[in-house]
XYZ file of C-alpha atoms in Angstrom:
737
model
C 49.917 14.978 -92.695
C 46.633 13.387 -92.192
C 45.505 10.298 -90.568
C 43.413 8.393 -92.093
C 41.557 4.966 -90.304
C 41.306 1.844 -91.871
C 41.500 -2.123 -91.255
C 44.328 -4.068 -92.426
C 44.594 -5.917 -95.866
C 46.164 -9.329 -94.406
C 44.527 -12.170 -92.724
C 41.231 -12.327 -91.327
C 41.778 -10.681 -87.991
C 40.576 -7.294 -88.737
C 42.901 -5.252 -86.898
C 42.263 -1.383 -87.282
C 45.127 1.089 -87.843
C 45.694 4.504 -88.545
C 47.397 5.456 -91.689
C 49.260 8.810 -91.776
C 49.735 10.379 -95.156
C 51.771 12.997 -96.468
C 51.908 14.028 -100.292
C 49.822 11.395 -101.275
C 52.039 8.691 -99.928
C 51.350 6.548 -96.673
C 54.195 7.073 -94.575
C 53.721 5.667 -91.372
C 50.722 3.062 -89.776
C 50.165 3.171 -86.495
C 47.526 0.719 -84.267
C 44.394 1.963 -83.188
C 44.073 0.641 -79.421
C 40.623 1.321 -78.891
C 39.618 -1.631 -81.286
C 38.499 -4.491 -79.583
C 40.269 -7.093 -80.808
C 43.961 -5.788 -82.005
C 44.123 -3.413 -78.985
C 46.230 -1.133 -80.475
C 48.894 -4.100 -81.838
C 49.828 -4.872 -85.036
C 52.053 -7.649 -86.621
C 54.756 -7.684 -88.691
C 52.643 -7.675 -91.957
C 50.015 -5.198 -90.483
C 52.942 -2.788 -89.501
C 55.478 -2.771 -92.233
C 53.574 -4.505 -95.039
C 52.314 -1.632 -96.568
C 55.027 -0.155 -98.822
C 53.737 -2.203 -102.006
C 50.862 0.849 -101.868
C 54.048 2.965 -103.488
C 55.494 0.982 -105.243
C 57.008 1.431 -108.543
C 55.953 -1.595 -109.867
C 52.537 -0.412 -109.906
C 50.002 -1.036 -113.114
C 49.134 2.615 -113.844
C 47.393 1.771 -117.336
C 45.328 -1.015 -119.364
C 47.789 -3.395 -121.116
C 46.883 -5.857 -124.515
C 49.214 -8.283 -125.308
C 50.939 -8.126 -128.705
C 52.504 -11.382 -129.142
C 54.938 -11.792 -126.182
C 54.669 -8.534 -125.151
C 52.232 -5.812 -123.852
C 50.984 -2.333 -125.025
C 49.286 0.477 -123.338
C 46.013 1.645 -124.524
C 43.875 3.641 -123.420
C 40.454 2.519 -121.152
C 37.835 2.877 -124.063
C 39.923 0.574 -126.208
C 40.725 -1.956 -123.146
C 36.876 -2.167 -121.954
C 35.537 -2.195 -125.835
C 37.858 -5.302 -126.669
C 36.621 -7.201 -123.368
C 32.951 -6.240 -124.233
C 33.390 -7.235 -128.299
C 35.062 -10.136 -127.395
C 32.631 -11.520 -124.464
C 29.888 -10.480 -126.982
C 31.392 -12.870 -129.580
C 31.850 -15.821 -126.863
C 28.572 -15.523 -125.468
C 27.037 -15.770 -128.532
C 29.154 -18.520 -130.117
C 28.742 -20.546 -126.495
C 26.624 -19.500 -124.354
C 26.796 -17.904 -121.026
C 28.869 -20.906 -119.260
C 31.581 -20.396 -121.357
C 32.744 -17.655 -118.865
C 33.870 -18.031 -115.269
C 34.795 -15.057 -112.785
C 37.717 -15.276 -110.091
C 36.289 -12.448 -107.504
C 38.991 -11.560 -104.337
C 38.613 -12.021 -100.856
C 41.308 -9.149 -100.978
C 38.245 -6.906 -102.435
C 35.983 -5.255 -100.405
C 32.272 -6.374 -99.798
C 30.869 -4.053 -102.205
C 33.382 -4.933 -105.378
C 32.589 -8.490 -104.573
C 29.309 -7.975 -104.655
C 29.600 -6.030 -108.090
C 31.620 -8.733 -109.014
C 29.059 -11.902 -108.988
C 26.083 -9.755 -109.856
C 28.288 -8.825 -113.166
C 28.771 -12.689 -113.586
C 25.198 -13.929 -112.859
C 23.068 -10.852 -114.519
C 25.451 -9.756 -117.595
C 27.496 -12.571 -118.697
C 24.552 -14.967 -117.612
C 26.675 -17.877 -115.602
C 26.846 -18.783 -111.388
C 30.539 -19.837 -112.521
C 31.953 -16.642 -110.191
C 34.102 -17.832 -106.992
C 36.963 -17.405 -104.998
C 40.211 -18.346 -102.916
C 37.734 -19.367 -100.165
C 37.543 -22.553 -102.372
C 41.355 -22.986 -101.632
C 41.036 -22.438 -98.212
C 37.745 -22.188 -96.122
C 35.386 -24.261 -98.869
C 34.903 -27.089 -96.093
C 34.388 -24.858 -93.425
C 31.067 -23.274 -95.665
C 30.106 -26.635 -96.433
C 30.740 -28.015 -93.386
C 29.069 -26.001 -90.695
C 26.158 -25.121 -92.992
C 25.408 -28.265 -92.855
C 25.648 -29.171 -89.496
C 25.165 -26.316 -87.817
C 22.903 -23.666 -90.519
C 25.363 -21.044 -90.597
C 29.035 -20.993 -92.458
C 30.771 -19.438 -90.479
C 32.845 -18.503 -86.858
C 30.212 -18.608 -83.871
C 31.769 -16.102 -81.604
C 33.793 -12.910 -81.685
C 37.600 -13.014 -80.837
C 37.809 -11.271 -77.525
C 35.552 -13.986 -75.806
C 38.935 -16.187 -76.381
C 40.814 -13.730 -74.277
C 37.615 -12.961 -71.512
C 35.628 -16.107 -71.193
C 36.909 -19.347 -72.768
C 38.655 -21.400 -70.336
C 39.457 -23.813 -72.710
C 40.644 -23.228 -75.958
C 41.214 -26.292 -78.438
C 43.488 -25.142 -81.424
C 43.655 -28.054 -84.163
C 45.076 -27.126 -87.940
C 46.115 -24.180 -87.430
C 49.221 -22.218 -86.473
C 47.932 -19.840 -85.203
C 51.143 -17.517 -84.130
C 51.954 -17.306 -87.487
C 48.741 -16.993 -89.660
C 46.557 -14.737 -87.040
C 49.256 -13.175 -84.792
C 46.500 -11.032 -83.119
C 44.443 -13.911 -82.521
C 47.340 -15.789 -80.780
C 47.293 -12.689 -78.319
C 43.719 -13.712 -77.202
C 44.534 -17.261 -76.717
C 47.753 -16.381 -74.758
C 45.584 -14.108 -72.658
C 43.245 -16.832 -72.131
C 45.993 -18.897 -70.839
C 47.324 -16.351 -68.815
C 43.781 -16.222 -67.061
C 44.541 -19.850 -66.210
C 42.488 -21.255 -69.467
C 43.568 -24.352 -70.782
C 45.344 -24.834 -74.602
C 45.496 -28.011 -76.095
C 46.859 -28.221 -79.875
C 46.510 -30.635 -82.039
C 49.065 -30.395 -84.756
C 51.573 -32.458 -86.734
C 54.428 -29.614 -86.694
C 55.737 -28.232 -83.516
C 54.264 -24.439 -84.159
C 54.597 -21.450 -81.501
C 51.259 -22.429 -80.122
C 52.058 -26.019 -79.676
C 55.149 -25.323 -77.372
C 52.784 -23.488 -75.652
C 49.856 -25.866 -75.265
C 49.379 -27.491 -72.098
C 48.449 -30.698 -74.190
C 49.911 -31.005 -77.592
C 48.675 -34.034 -79.908
C 51.215 -34.491 -82.433
C 49.135 -36.322 -84.708
C 50.191 -37.194 -88.199
C 49.051 -35.415 -91.205
C 45.315 -35.685 -91.834
C 44.297 -37.959 -88.562
C 42.033 -35.136 -87.407
C 38.973 -37.156 -87.891
C 40.399 -40.325 -85.867
C 41.432 -37.759 -83.215
C 38.320 -36.687 -82.505
C 36.090 -39.366 -82.985
C 38.464 -40.681 -79.895
C 37.667 -37.719 -77.882
C 33.759 -38.315 -78.981
C 34.237 -42.038 -77.690
C 35.477 -40.991 -74.372
C 32.859 -38.377 -73.928
C 30.230 -40.759 -74.472
C 31.728 -43.529 -72.805
C 32.100 -41.755 -69.596
C 29.071 -39.919 -69.723
C 30.143 -36.596 -70.118
C 27.958 -35.157 -72.985
C 25.577 -32.843 -72.661
C 22.141 -34.766 -73.007
C 19.685 -31.871 -72.228
C 21.242 -30.138 -75.269
C 21.819 -33.240 -77.647
C 18.124 -33.906 -76.604
C 16.993 -30.396 -77.395
C 18.811 -29.016 -79.841
C 20.505 -31.683 -82.167
C 19.466 -34.390 -84.635
C 21.501 -37.662 -85.176
C 23.007 -38.379 -82.019
C 22.585 -41.944 -82.240
C 24.675 -42.698 -85.422
C 27.227 -40.428 -84.192
C 27.343 -42.224 -81.107
C 27.797 -45.940 -83.188
C 29.368 -44.737 -85.631
C 32.496 -43.296 -82.739
C 32.636 -46.672 -80.848
C 35.209 -48.375 -82.970
C 37.542 -45.517 -81.989
C 38.509 -45.863 -78.914
C 41.769 -44.018 -77.709
C 43.910 -47.519 -77.749
C 42.782 -47.844 -81.480
C 43.479 -44.123 -82.436
C 46.314 -44.354 -80.372
C 48.087 -47.178 -82.798
C 46.815 -44.939 -85.742
C 48.403 -41.695 -84.871
C 51.278 -42.460 -82.619
C 49.579 -40.142 -79.999
C 49.519 -41.389 -76.323
C 46.339 -42.749 -75.691
C 46.164 -41.197 -72.364
C 46.648 -37.828 -74.123
C 43.415 -38.428 -76.321
C 41.094 -39.467 -73.402
C 42.388 -36.415 -71.228
C 42.124 -33.981 -74.305
C 38.148 -35.083 -74.377
C 37.597 -35.235 -71.054
C 38.628 -31.522 -70.389
C 36.724 -30.294 -73.509
C 33.941 -31.547 -72.259
C 34.091 -30.991 -68.731
C 35.541 -27.055 -69.363
C 32.605 -24.252 -68.533
C 33.407 -22.788 -72.230
C 35.161 -24.214 -74.201
C 36.272 -22.985 -78.314
C 37.940 -25.059 -81.084
C 39.834 -22.791 -83.385
C 41.055 -24.283 -86.876
C 42.609 -23.113 -90.454
C 43.871 -24.910 -93.170
C 45.405 -27.844 -91.311
C 41.919 -28.970 -91.458
C 40.356 -27.987 -94.376
C 43.014 -28.411 -97.274
C 42.276 -32.117 -97.494
C 40.071 -34.529 -100.103
C 38.198 -35.058 -96.765
C 38.379 -31.340 -95.411
C 34.545 -30.965 -94.946
C 34.730 -34.211 -93.002
C 37.351 -33.034 -90.561
C 34.754 -29.688 -90.444
C 31.779 -31.742 -89.359
C 34.113 -33.703 -87.217
C 34.434 -30.683 -85.120
C 31.303 -29.484 -85.051
C 29.868 -32.351 -83.479
C 32.593 -31.955 -81.116
C 31.073 -28.844 -80.224
C 27.252 -30.007 -80.027
C 27.752 -32.927 -78.544
C 29.383 -31.513 -75.267
C 26.948 -28.277 -75.625
C 29.924 -26.038 -76.307
C 28.302 -24.052 -78.917
C 25.678 -20.843 -78.680
C 27.447 -19.269 -75.470
C 29.955 -16.111 -74.966
C 33.430 -18.391 -75.264
C 32.112 -21.279 -76.346
C 31.624 -22.278 -79.871
C 33.716 -23.136 -83.458
C 35.984 -20.591 -84.717
C 37.246 -21.204 -88.342
C 40.395 -18.208 -88.963
C 39.506 -17.455 -92.057
C 43.181 -15.827 -94.375
C 41.943 -13.102 -96.207
C 41.352 -9.862 -95.043
C 37.502 -10.252 -96.753
C 37.499 -13.751 -97.489
C 34.339 -14.224 -95.085
C 32.763 -10.917 -96.769
C 33.674 -12.706 -100.128
C 31.259 -15.722 -99.242
C 28.822 -13.755 -97.986
C 28.411 -11.686 -100.647
C 28.055 -14.445 -102.822
C 30.963 -15.017 -104.776
C 30.455 -18.487 -104.848
C 28.786 -21.004 -107.678
C 25.914 -22.212 -105.592
C 24.723 -19.145 -103.654
C 23.533 -15.589 -103.658
C 24.256 -12.682 -101.863
C 23.291 -13.629 -98.321
C 23.846 -17.424 -98.801
C 20.782 -17.894 -100.827
C 20.703 -21.113 -102.921
C 20.521 -20.236 -106.518
C 18.534 -23.791 -106.905
C 15.856 -21.688 -104.796
C 13.427 -20.578 -107.152
C 11.891 -18.061 -104.891
C 15.094 -16.796 -103.924
C 16.003 -16.818 -107.883
C 12.858 -14.616 -108.575
C 13.262 -12.247 -106.162
C 17.014 -11.618 -107.860
C 15.930 -11.323 -110.721
C 12.876 -8.924 -110.199
C 15.607 -6.727 -108.255
C 18.098 -7.401 -111.040
C 15.898 -6.919 -113.880
C 17.362 -9.788 -116.173
C 16.242 -13.707 -115.764
C 18.820 -15.649 -114.472
C 20.758 -19.149 -114.116
C 19.433 -21.583 -112.011
C 22.400 -23.900 -112.866
C 25.265 -23.859 -110.227
C 28.176 -22.797 -111.721
C 31.672 -23.891 -112.082
C 34.191 -24.073 -109.112
C 37.786 -22.550 -109.201
C 39.228 -25.957 -108.913
C 36.799 -27.740 -111.839
C 38.140 -24.581 -114.220
C 41.621 -25.949 -115.831
C 38.890 -29.295 -116.698
C 36.240 -27.021 -118.179
C 39.199 -25.284 -120.043
C 40.745 -27.709 -121.136
C 37.346 -29.999 -122.581
C 35.914 -26.258 -124.292
C 33.816 -25.753 -121.794
C 35.059 -22.523 -120.793
C 36.664 -19.831 -123.337
C 37.156 -16.872 -120.878
C 37.927 -15.455 -117.741
C 37.817 -12.606 -115.698
C 40.270 -12.458 -112.337
C 39.748 -10.020 -110.419
C 42.880 -9.593 -107.652
C 44.095 -13.379 -107.551
C 47.280 -14.787 -108.787
C 46.015 -18.841 -109.187
C 49.531 -19.399 -111.307
C 50.782 -19.400 -107.943
C 47.966 -20.049 -105.346
C 46.079 -22.558 -107.597
C 47.254 -26.499 -107.171
C 49.698 -27.931 -109.703
C 49.994 -24.577 -111.640
C 51.741 -26.401 -114.650
C 48.292 -27.835 -115.259
C 47.031 -24.945 -114.561
C 49.300 -22.334 -116.500
C 48.424 -25.094 -119.329
C 44.761 -24.485 -119.499
C 45.303 -20.903 -119.634
C 47.055 -21.082 -123.043
C 43.666 -22.414 -124.122
C 41.632 -19.827 -123.171
C 40.364 -17.676 -125.783
C 40.738 -14.255 -123.586
C 42.117 -13.981 -120.234
C 41.392 -10.650 -118.478
C 43.657 -10.016 -114.988
C 42.293 -6.665 -113.079
C 45.564 -6.512 -110.181
C 48.083 -3.894 -108.510
C 50.845 -5.586 -110.264
C 52.034 -7.385 -113.237
C 51.452 -10.411 -111.592
C 52.510 -14.027 -112.658
C 49.141 -14.599 -113.619
C 48.690 -11.189 -115.546
C 51.656 -11.951 -117.394
C 49.496 -14.839 -119.381
C 46.783 -12.873 -120.016
C 45.650 -11.115 -123.075
C 44.439 -7.371 -121.594
C 45.751 -6.376 -117.642
C 43.624 -3.663 -116.105
C 45.599 -1.406 -113.364
C 43.001 -1.767 -110.025
C 42.722 0.601 -106.881
C 44.311 -1.385 -104.035
C 44.056 -1.431 -99.792
C 44.556 2.061 -98.886
C 43.334 3.230 -102.421
C 39.653 1.869 -101.640
C 36.045 2.746 -100.125
C 33.952 0.519 -98.708
C 33.760 -2.640 -95.822
C 35.766 -5.890 -95.155
C 34.122 -8.589 -93.060
C 36.550 -10.456 -90.923
C 36.627 -14.127 -89.776
C 34.254 -12.771 -86.446
C 31.316 -11.571 -88.953
C 32.636 -8.276 -88.200
C 31.347 -5.737 -91.092
C 33.798 -2.970 -90.741
C 35.000 0.291 -92.732
C 37.805 0.614 -95.309
C 38.863 3.809 -95.751
C 40.569 5.470 -98.766
C 43.915 7.382 -97.221
C 45.751 8.140 -100.663
C 44.663 8.147 -104.753
C 45.134 4.868 -107.107
C 48.508 5.804 -108.816
C 47.874 6.924 -113.334
C 44.944 5.541 -114.491
C 44.016 3.168 -111.915
C 40.286 2.305 -111.343
C 38.501 0.478 -108.850
C 36.940 -2.698 -109.396
C 33.739 -1.982 -108.969
C 34.045 0.863 -111.333
C 36.017 -1.635 -113.901
C 32.390 -4.275 -113.664
C 30.018 -1.553 -113.640
C 32.469 0.023 -117.081
C 32.041 -3.326 -118.826
C 28.631 -4.086 -117.679
C 27.312 -0.810 -119.810
C 29.180 -1.651 -122.425
C 27.590 -4.950 -122.808
C 24.011 -3.227 -122.332
C 23.108 -3.801 -118.504
C 21.877 -0.428 -116.936
C 21.564 -1.945 -113.406
C 24.678 -0.856 -111.840
C 23.966 3.102 -112.039
C 26.532 3.305 -108.589
C 28.087 6.445 -108.068
C 30.086 5.371 -105.122
C 30.356 1.913 -102.782
C 27.512 3.444 -100.477
C 25.360 2.884 -103.525
C 26.368 -0.648 -103.701
C 26.323 -0.956 -100.218
C 22.782 0.363 -99.498
C 21.474 -2.810 -102.195
C 23.547 -5.296 -100.042
C 21.171 -4.208 -97.171
C 18.312 -4.706 -99.184
C 19.310 -7.830 -101.309
C 20.224 -9.739 -97.737
C 18.045 -7.578 -95.146
C 18.546 -10.901 -92.475
C 22.496 -10.361 -92.711
C 22.959 -6.447 -93.259
C 19.816 -4.525 -93.288
C 20.944 -2.735 -89.584
C 24.085 -1.664 -90.994
C 24.538 1.322 -92.736
C 27.582 3.467 -93.493
C 26.368 5.729 -90.627
C 26.562 3.393 -87.943
C 29.275 1.657 -89.457
C 31.363 5.004 -89.229
C 30.677 5.374 -85.465
C 31.383 1.847 -84.145
C 34.671 -0.758 -84.917
C 32.025 -2.619 -86.843
C 28.868 -4.943 -86.558
C 28.911 -8.815 -86.511
C 26.153 -10.110 -88.251
C 23.050 -10.764 -88.467
C 21.949 -6.802 -87.819
C 18.740 -6.998 -89.689
C 17.523 -3.811 -88.157
C 19.134 -0.131 -87.578
C 18.619 -0.612 -83.942
C 20.104 -3.917 -83.639
C 23.464 -4.448 -81.511
C 25.069 -7.066 -84.116
C 25.411 -10.716 -83.092
C 29.021 -11.660 -81.961
C 27.563 -14.949 -80.133
C 25.914 -17.144 -82.863
C 23.039 -20.253 -82.277
C 22.590 -18.688 -78.591
C 19.879 -20.745 -77.057
C 20.173 -23.694 -78.894
C 19.023 -22.292 -82.271
C 20.560 -23.453 -84.987
C 19.723 -22.262 -88.585
C 19.236 -25.590 -90.094
C 15.908 -26.825 -91.759
C 14.627 -28.128 -88.807
C 16.154 -25.524 -86.224
C 18.345 -28.197 -84.574
C 22.084 -29.015 -85.066
C 22.540 -31.878 -87.394
C 25.314 -34.658 -86.365
C 26.710 -36.611 -88.983
C 28.951 -40.042 -89.025
C 32.200 -39.535 -89.862
C 34.401 -42.284 -90.859
C 38.282 -42.499 -91.502
C 40.967 -44.671 -92.731
C 44.067 -43.712 -93.901
C 43.881 -45.812 -96.977
C 40.078 -46.525 -97.200
C 36.810 -47.069 -95.059
C 36.024 -50.645 -95.702
C 32.712 -50.924 -97.757
C 30.667 -52.887 -94.356
C 31.811 -49.962 -92.086
C 30.306 -47.461 -94.735
C 27.163 -49.290 -95.125
C 26.715 -49.783 -91.321
C 25.376 -45.474 -91.492
C 22.915 -43.772 -93.886
C 25.517 -41.474 -96.038
C 27.939 -41.011 -93.764
C 31.095 -38.841 -94.783
C 34.217 -40.676 -95.170
C 37.795 -39.657 -95.043
C 41.303 -40.911 -96.121
C 44.934 -39.778 -97.551
C 44.768 -39.521 -101.296
C 48.195 -39.575 -102.180
C 50.122 -41.488 -99.338
C 54.178 -42.087 -99.721
C 55.322 -45.288 -101.484
C 59.015 -46.601 -102.203
C 59.362 -43.783 -105.429
C 58.402 -40.941 -103.210
C 58.786 -41.740 -99.438
C 58.254 -38.707 -97.840
C 55.115 -36.186 -97.210
C 55.030 -32.712 -98.587
C 52.810 -30.452 -96.292
C 52.485 -26.640 -97.148
C 51.338 -23.402 -95.245
C 52.734 -19.805 -94.616
C 55.237 -18.158 -92.806
C 54.592 -14.992 -90.582
C 57.127 -12.480 -93.202
C 55.034 -13.190 -95.939
C 51.251 -13.213 -97.401
C 49.992 -15.560 -100.074
C 52.046 -15.327 -103.232
C 54.161 -12.270 -102.265
C 52.384 -9.867 -104.280
C 52.384 -7.312 -101.607
C 54.683 -8.587 -98.766
C 57.788 -9.251 -101.360
C 57.730 -5.582 -102.160
C 57.920 -4.393 -98.205
C 61.607 -4.000 -97.639
C 62.017 -4.855 -94.254
C 59.710 -7.888 -94.460
C 61.703 -9.012 -97.867
C 64.578 -8.508 -95.587
C 63.945 -10.741 -92.554
C 62.153 -13.484 -95.129
C 63.772 -13.355 -97.801
C 64.090 -16.929 -99.537
C 62.024 -20.346 -98.742
C 63.134 -22.580 -96.107
C 62.059 -26.287 -96.608
C 61.765 -27.665 -93.023
C 62.920 -30.897 -93.055
C 63.591 -33.265 -89.486
C 67.457 -34.175 -88.298
C 67.006 -37.343 -88.884
C 66.038 -36.919 -92.787
C 68.946 -34.373 -93.033
C 71.313 -36.881 -91.170
C 70.352 -39.533 -93.555
C 70.548 -37.400 -96.600
C 74.221 -35.806 -95.424
C 72.257 -32.448 -95.347
C 73.023 -29.792 -93.181
C 71.445 -26.642 -92.277
C 71.140 -24.182 -95.091
C 71.994 -26.381 -97.666
C 70.105 -27.170 -100.526
C 67.459 -29.844 -101.266
C 65.287 -30.941 -104.076
C 61.822 -31.614 -103.363
C 60.310 -33.603 -106.396
C 56.640 -34.759 -106.765
C 54.420 -36.585 -109.630
C 53.766 -32.888 -110.687
C 56.691 -30.525 -110.525
C 59.984 -30.065 -108.212
C 61.744 -27.238 -105.989
C 65.040 -26.332 -104.979
C 65.802 -24.717 -101.647
C 67.491 -24.028 -98.540
C 66.587 -26.631 -95.853
C 65.924 -25.662 -92.673
C 66.903 -28.608 -90.296
C 64.253 -28.297 -87.431
C 62.349 -30.633 -84.964
C 59.247 -28.342 -86.359
C 58.378 -31.232 -88.632
C 58.033 -35.009 -87.699
C 60.776 -37.252 -89.490
C 59.183 -38.410 -93.061
C 57.667 -34.552 -93.434
C 58.814 -31.661 -95.118
C 56.931 -28.270 -95.239
C 57.757 -25.090 -97.874
C 55.033 -22.107 -98.919
C 54.154 -20.955 -102.072
C 55.344 -17.426 -101.258
C 58.359 -17.361 -103.274
C 58.324 -17.962 -107.044
C 61.530 -18.983 -106.939
C 60.199 -22.047 -105.194
C 56.739 -22.385 -105.228
C 55.116 -25.818 -103.873
C 52.044 -25.405 -105.587
C 54.164 -25.922 -108.400
C 54.158 -29.799 -106.531
C 50.512 -30.029 -104.728
C 48.106 -32.153 -105.928
C 44.777 -30.788 -108.152
C 43.266 -34.109 -108.628
C 41.954 -35.098 -105.375
C 39.394 -33.142 -104.463
C 36.910 -33.155 -101.471
C 33.601 -34.242 -102.867
C 31.285 -32.447 -100.705
C 33.480 -28.658 -101.338
C 35.470 -29.143 -104.004
C 38.651 -27.755 -102.212
C 42.289 -29.775 -103.321
C 44.419 -31.667 -101.146
C 47.318 -28.876 -100.485
C 48.500 -30.498 -97.576
C 49.530 -34.127 -98.546
C 51.523 -34.737 -101.359
C 53.986 -37.741 -101.706
C 57.525 -36.489 -102.344
C 61.308 -37.374 -103.191
C 63.688 -35.499 -101.085
C 67.433 -35.178 -102.123
C 70.465 -33.147 -101.537
C 71.039 -30.410 -104.639
C 73.630 -27.750 -105.223
C 74.258 -24.049 -105.127
C 74.713 -24.436 -108.910
C 71.686 -26.978 -109.287
C 69.360 -23.982 -106.859
C 70.863 -21.143 -109.574
C 70.074 -22.853 -112.848
C 66.769 -23.730 -111.122
C 65.987 -20.023 -110.349
C 66.702 -19.008 -113.751
C 64.150 -21.614 -115.430
C 61.807 -20.631 -113.111
C 62.324 -17.196 -113.918
C 61.707 -18.003 -117.538
C 58.361 -20.121 -116.621
C 56.681 -17.475 -114.493
C 57.689 -14.795 -116.994
C 59.757 -12.276 -115.006
C 61.228 -10.242 -117.731
C 57.712 -9.706 -118.924
C 56.848 -7.663 -115.761
C 59.978 -5.520 -116.163
C 58.661 -4.634 -119.854
C 55.322 -3.968 -119.161
C 56.819 -1.329 -116.038
C 58.768 0.646 -118.776
C 56.223 0.407 -121.165
C 53.742 2.061 -118.647
C 56.708 4.330 -118.281
C 56.807 5.605 -122.079
C 52.777 5.803 -122.345
C 52.305 8.003 -119.110
C 55.327 9.936 -120.401
C 53.840 10.699 -124.065
C 50.153 11.413 -122.275
C 51.635 13.899 -120.171
């Protein structure tokens, strides 16, 4: 038996683990007691979510669609067909007829190659990934205000240094359990915990002060905290003067957000709002943790900017334990952003609209590059339906369940000339593809992940990929060669990483594989081989904005619409509102999120028997007052209907949600909330959809209706196509043996 150290494939915490391997099979997993973040522990998914690696449903050979089914083909046949059709489309419609979905579950090296393939081979900047659906407002909002779109501090600082932790819009205990452990460690040390969340999460239960704001009311809460801080002279005047611009406008903007006014708007007692502001400003080291309860709104960027405003005005940034901490949801979503899998930046975050940067990449890659910003994932369906995008390569994502209003997305996919999916399984998206390519997955990958604190860590292979499955970078390289591009002569991931270090030297030049092998990773930026890495950003009040100072911004909010005269009082304020509010026809508000047992669309965790046993089905949270009014008891079926679609699942009657709100997830194809979410109202600055609020109807349902609904979903998601594909691949393997 061999033991292989690697990094967990699930959330962005980046826990280290040891895989015990026998006969090319992972048989056990243990935590790494020497790791500074996970400290020997693993969450449920980390401990039991590895069974998907050896699942018999893994893709083992390329598949091409023939009518309603797929046939197994060899790699040359599949790659030649893709390259030929990409060439035809490029000749007919130009390079912007393509889009590439990269992956937050792929390594840094694979994301680098995917974006390079899009830009240097296809000729388009239309490369994006799921950060568009989770933390795009973080990238935009923190870059706008602080100069870096990333967590400013390391995770261990929370437990060791912070004496106040403000969690807003993060269900930390369920979505980042090992980060929650550091929060509890701080609390045991005497630190104060303030939680702002509409739901009574585990962290809200443990808080010293819980601010139960309504859905989407983050901006007025933070503005009211700033109102108290400034009115009582608790701001950090020296820090504001020396390290920021825009304070006067911000102070004027929050004048109207008194705790009393915001209390009327939110129902949160004014005394609690004031207490939160005072505690945050007077703490020795205050850290703000947030996640998609902040970002997934049509004003997501405004929410993030508000958090940055609070940190800068109080000087709670640039020191150990004090900072802004976006908690990333996937193992390498930070890395995918940093390596340029976005339509507006090259690796290292350099803008594609910068001519000097474009010329540098052109010289290195040996091709002319487009200066035109690409299409975002959330804009892709409209671009397809308009005939602008004709071919998409989806690498390791499952947008048929993860994107909003999935029925609209499915309609758009049917219009494509070519859909190529690279994945481990015949996902809901792969079943609609023209060509499906089998990829090596976690446990089989070699490379690096970047966790939410910017820590770059080695990811090591423990077993061989099944059948003919290949690494993602190998697939992009092979396609590039067939399309006549010779600039990807990589033999191994280390070759790619060394190119990354050359092309983004400020962030990565000091991170050799040799250094990463002997450490628990290094936090970027790490510009030289003798540099220790950067656990704390903005030390000494240095911000990577054009002025070198933090840029404070007025952020205005009204649930319906900010009055025009209020907008005109400021130069380019950020505006927030709720895009789809309840009405007589749809009187409830549907909000969405995750459970601790499962991960995203369930592609991996629903193949882990223990996790599926603990969390076998969707449960929709509904408040007891609403359940009583509908004559619904706990675990009876209810139907949620929005203007986009409907699902039926069992009710979880619980005080976790306030009256008028229901909560569900997108883990289960049988009842995926993303059939109901809103794709039409995007944050104008980041392009993220408003997943967290959809006006909804809630009605009592029945077991018979639920059974009929599952049958309809089975057909809609083409479950039988996966079964037939597995049979086809096994027959192919037997014939090839």
